[in-house]
Short mmCIF file of N, CA and C in Angstrom, two decimals:
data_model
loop_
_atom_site.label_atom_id
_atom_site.label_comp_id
_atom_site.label_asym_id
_atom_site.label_seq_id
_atom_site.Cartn_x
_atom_site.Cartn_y
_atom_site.Cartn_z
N UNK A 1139 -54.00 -37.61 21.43
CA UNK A 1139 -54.58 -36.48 22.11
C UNK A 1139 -55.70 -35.93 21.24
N UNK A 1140 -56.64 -35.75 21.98
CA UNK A 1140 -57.94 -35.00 21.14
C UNK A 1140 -57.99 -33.42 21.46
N UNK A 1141 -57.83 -33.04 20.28
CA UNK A 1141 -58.42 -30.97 20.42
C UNK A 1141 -59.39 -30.78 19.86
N UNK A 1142 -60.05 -29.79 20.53
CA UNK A 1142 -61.06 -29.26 20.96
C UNK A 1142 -60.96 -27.99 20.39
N UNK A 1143 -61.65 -26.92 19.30
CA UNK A 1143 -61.25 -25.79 19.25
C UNK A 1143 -62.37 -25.31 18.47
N UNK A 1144 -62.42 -24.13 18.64
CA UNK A 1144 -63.11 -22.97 17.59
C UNK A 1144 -62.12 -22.94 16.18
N UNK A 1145 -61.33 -22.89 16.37
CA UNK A 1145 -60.44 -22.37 14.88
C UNK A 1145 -61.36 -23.12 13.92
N UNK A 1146 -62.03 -22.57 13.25
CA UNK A 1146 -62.56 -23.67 12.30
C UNK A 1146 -61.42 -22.96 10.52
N UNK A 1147 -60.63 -22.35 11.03
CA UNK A 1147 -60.10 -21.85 9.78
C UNK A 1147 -58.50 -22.66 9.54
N UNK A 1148 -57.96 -23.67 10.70
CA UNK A 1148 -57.26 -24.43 11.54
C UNK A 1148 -57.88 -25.57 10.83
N UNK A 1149 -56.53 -26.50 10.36
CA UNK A 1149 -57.20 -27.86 10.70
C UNK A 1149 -56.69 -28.50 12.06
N UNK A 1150 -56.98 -29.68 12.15
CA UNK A 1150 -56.50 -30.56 14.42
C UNK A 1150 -54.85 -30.62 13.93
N UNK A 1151 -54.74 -31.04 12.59
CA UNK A 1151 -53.09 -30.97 12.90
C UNK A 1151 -52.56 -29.71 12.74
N UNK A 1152 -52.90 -28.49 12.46
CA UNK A 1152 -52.04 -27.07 12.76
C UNK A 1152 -52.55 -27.44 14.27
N UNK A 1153 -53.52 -27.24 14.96
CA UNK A 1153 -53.82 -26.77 16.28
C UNK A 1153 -53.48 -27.90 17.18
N UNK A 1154 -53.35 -29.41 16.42
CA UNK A 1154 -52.39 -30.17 17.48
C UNK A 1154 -50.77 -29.68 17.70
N UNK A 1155 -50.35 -28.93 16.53
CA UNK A 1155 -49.03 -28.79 16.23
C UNK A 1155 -48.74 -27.52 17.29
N UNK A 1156 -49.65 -26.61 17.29
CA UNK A 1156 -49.81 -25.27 17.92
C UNK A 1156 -49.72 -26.02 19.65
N UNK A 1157 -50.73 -26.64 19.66
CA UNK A 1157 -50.73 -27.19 21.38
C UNK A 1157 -49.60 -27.76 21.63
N UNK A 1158 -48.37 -28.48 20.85
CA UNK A 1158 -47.78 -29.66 21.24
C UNK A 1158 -46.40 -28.45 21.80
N UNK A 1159 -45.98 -27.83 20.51
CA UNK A 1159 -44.82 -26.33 20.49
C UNK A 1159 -45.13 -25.98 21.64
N UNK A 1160 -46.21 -25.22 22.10
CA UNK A 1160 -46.60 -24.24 23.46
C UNK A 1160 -46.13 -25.10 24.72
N UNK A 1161 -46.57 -26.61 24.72
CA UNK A 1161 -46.45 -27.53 25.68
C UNK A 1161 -44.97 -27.48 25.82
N UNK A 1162 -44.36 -28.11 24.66
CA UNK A 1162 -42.65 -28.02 24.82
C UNK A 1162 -41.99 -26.92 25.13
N UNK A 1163 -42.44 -26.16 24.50
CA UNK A 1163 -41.40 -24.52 25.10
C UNK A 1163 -41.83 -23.71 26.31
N UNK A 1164 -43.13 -24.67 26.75
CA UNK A 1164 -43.25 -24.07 28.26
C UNK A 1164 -42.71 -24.88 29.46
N UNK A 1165 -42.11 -25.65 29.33
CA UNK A 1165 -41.74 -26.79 29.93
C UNK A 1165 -40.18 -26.19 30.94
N UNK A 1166 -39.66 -25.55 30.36
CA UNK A 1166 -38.59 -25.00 30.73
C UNK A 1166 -39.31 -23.90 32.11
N UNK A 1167 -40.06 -23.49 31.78
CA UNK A 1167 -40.72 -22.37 32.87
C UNK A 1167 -41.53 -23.33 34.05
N UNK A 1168 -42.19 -24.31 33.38
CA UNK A 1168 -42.56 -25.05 34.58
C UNK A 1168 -41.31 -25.69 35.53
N UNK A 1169 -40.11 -26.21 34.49
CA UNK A 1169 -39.40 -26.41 35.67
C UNK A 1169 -38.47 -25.30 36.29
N UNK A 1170 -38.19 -24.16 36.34
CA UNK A 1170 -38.15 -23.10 37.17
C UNK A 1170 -38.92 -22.92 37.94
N UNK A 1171 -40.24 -23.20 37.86
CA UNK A 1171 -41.31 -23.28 39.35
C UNK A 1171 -41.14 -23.41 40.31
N UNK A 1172 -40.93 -25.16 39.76
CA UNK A 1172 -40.45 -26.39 40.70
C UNK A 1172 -39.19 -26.36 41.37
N UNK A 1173 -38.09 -26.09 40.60
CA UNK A 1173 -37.11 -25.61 41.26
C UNK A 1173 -36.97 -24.49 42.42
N UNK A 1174 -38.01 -23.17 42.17
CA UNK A 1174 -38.20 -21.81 42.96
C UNK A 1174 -38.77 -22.38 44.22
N UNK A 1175 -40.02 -23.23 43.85
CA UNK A 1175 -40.79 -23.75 44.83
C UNK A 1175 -39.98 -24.46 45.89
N UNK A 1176 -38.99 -25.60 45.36
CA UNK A 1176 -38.04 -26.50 46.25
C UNK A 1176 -37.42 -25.58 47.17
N UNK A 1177 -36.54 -24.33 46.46
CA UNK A 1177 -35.78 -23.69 46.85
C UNK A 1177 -36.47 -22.98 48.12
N UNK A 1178 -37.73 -22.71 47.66
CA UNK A 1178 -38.16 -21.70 49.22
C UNK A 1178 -39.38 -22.06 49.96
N UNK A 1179 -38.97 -23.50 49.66
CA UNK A 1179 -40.14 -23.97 50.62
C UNK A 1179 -39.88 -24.28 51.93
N UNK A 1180 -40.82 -24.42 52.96
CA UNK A 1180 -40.29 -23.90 54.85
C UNK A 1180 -40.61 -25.04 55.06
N UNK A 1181 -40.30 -25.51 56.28
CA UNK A 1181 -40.85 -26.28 57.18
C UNK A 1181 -42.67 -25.61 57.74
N UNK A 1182 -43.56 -26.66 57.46
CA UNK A 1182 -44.82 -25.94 58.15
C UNK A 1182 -44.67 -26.00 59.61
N UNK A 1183 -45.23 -24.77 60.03
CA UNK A 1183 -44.97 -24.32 61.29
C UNK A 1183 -46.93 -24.54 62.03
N UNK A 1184 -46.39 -24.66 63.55
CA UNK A 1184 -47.72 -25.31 64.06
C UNK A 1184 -48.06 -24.09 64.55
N UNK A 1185 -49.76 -23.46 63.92
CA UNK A 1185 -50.54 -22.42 64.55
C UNK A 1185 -50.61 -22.63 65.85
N UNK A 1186 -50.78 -21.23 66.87
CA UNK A 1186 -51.57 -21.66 68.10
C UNK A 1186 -52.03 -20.40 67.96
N UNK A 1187 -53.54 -21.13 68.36
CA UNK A 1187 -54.45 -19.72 68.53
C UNK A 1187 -54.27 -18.97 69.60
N UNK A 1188 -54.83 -18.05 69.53
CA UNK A 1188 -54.89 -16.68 70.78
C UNK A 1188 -56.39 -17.57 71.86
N UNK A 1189 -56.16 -17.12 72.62
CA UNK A 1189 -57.19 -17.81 73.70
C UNK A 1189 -58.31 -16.71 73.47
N UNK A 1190 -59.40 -16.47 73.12
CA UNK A 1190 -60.80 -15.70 72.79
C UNK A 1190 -61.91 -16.05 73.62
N UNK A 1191 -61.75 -17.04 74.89
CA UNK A 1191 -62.89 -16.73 75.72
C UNK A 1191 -63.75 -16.13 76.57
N UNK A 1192 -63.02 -15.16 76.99
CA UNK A 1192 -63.33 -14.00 77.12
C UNK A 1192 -63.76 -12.83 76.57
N UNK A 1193 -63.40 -12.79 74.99
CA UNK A 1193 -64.16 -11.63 73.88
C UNK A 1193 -65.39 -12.57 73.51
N UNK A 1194 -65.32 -14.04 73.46
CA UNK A 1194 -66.47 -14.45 73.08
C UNK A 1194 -67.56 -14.99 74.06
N UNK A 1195 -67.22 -14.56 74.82
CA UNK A 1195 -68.30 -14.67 76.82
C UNK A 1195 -69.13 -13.23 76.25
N UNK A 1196 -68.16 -12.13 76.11
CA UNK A 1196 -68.87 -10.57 76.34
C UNK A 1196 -69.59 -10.66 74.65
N UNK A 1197 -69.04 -10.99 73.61
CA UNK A 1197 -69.71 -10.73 72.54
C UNK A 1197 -71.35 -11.97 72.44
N UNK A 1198 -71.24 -13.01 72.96
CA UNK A 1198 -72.45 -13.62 73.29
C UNK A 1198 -73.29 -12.88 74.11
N UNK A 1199 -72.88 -12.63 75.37
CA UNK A 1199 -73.73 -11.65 76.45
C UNK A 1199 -73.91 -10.82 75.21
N UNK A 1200 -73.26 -9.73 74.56
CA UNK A 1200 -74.31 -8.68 73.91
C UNK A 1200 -75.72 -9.23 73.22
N UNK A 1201 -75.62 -10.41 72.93
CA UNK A 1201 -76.84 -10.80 71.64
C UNK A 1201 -77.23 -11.29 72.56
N UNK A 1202 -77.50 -11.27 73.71
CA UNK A 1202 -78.10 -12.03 74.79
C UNK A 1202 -79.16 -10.92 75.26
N UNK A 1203 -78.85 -9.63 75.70
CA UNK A 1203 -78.79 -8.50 75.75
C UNK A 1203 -80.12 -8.24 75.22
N UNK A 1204 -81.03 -8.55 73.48
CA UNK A 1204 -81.69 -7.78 73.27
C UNK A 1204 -81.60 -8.08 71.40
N UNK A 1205 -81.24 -7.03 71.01
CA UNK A 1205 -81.22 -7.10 69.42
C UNK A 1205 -79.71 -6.60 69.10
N UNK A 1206 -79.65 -7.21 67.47
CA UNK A 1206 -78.54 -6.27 67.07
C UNK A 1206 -78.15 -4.85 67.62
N UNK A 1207 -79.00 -3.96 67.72
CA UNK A 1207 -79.40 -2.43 67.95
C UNK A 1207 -77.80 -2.27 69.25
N UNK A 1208 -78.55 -3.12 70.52
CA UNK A 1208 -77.55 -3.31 71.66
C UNK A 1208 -75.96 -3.48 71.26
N UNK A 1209 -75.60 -3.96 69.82
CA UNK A 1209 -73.87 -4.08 69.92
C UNK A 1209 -73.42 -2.91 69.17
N UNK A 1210 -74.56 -1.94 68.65
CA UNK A 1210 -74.29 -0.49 68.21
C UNK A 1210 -74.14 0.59 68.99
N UNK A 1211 -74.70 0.15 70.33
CA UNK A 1211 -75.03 1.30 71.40
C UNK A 1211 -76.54 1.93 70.79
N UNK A 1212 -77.13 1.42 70.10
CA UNK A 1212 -78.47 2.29 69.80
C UNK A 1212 -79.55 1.90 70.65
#
């Protein structure tokens, strides 16, 4: 593994040693994730839209109408 770092006060093996610890002792939290995630994950459910052809008949007619001004009432 190659690191990458500012520490220039660090040599790569403290800051490989630093990356490798963090990696291992976070490992336990990643798999609580995974587990949380399994646990409450749904079946995906199928959208259905609302039918809008009718708000979008009258909201075209307004810009049909003239200028912006017309969907302000001005």
């Amino acid at each position: 593994m190659m690191v990458e770092s500012e520490a220039k006060e660090l040599s790569e093996d403290i800051m490989l040693g630093a990356v490798m610890f963090g990696h291992r002792h976070f490992q336990p939290v990643v798999q609580a994730i995974i587990k949380l995630a399994e646990k409450a994950a749904k079946e995906p459910r199928e959208l259905v839209g609302a039918d809008n052809k009718a708000l979008e008949k009258e909201i075209l007619g307004l810009g049909r109408k003239g200028s912006a001004h017309s969907l302000c009432g001005s």
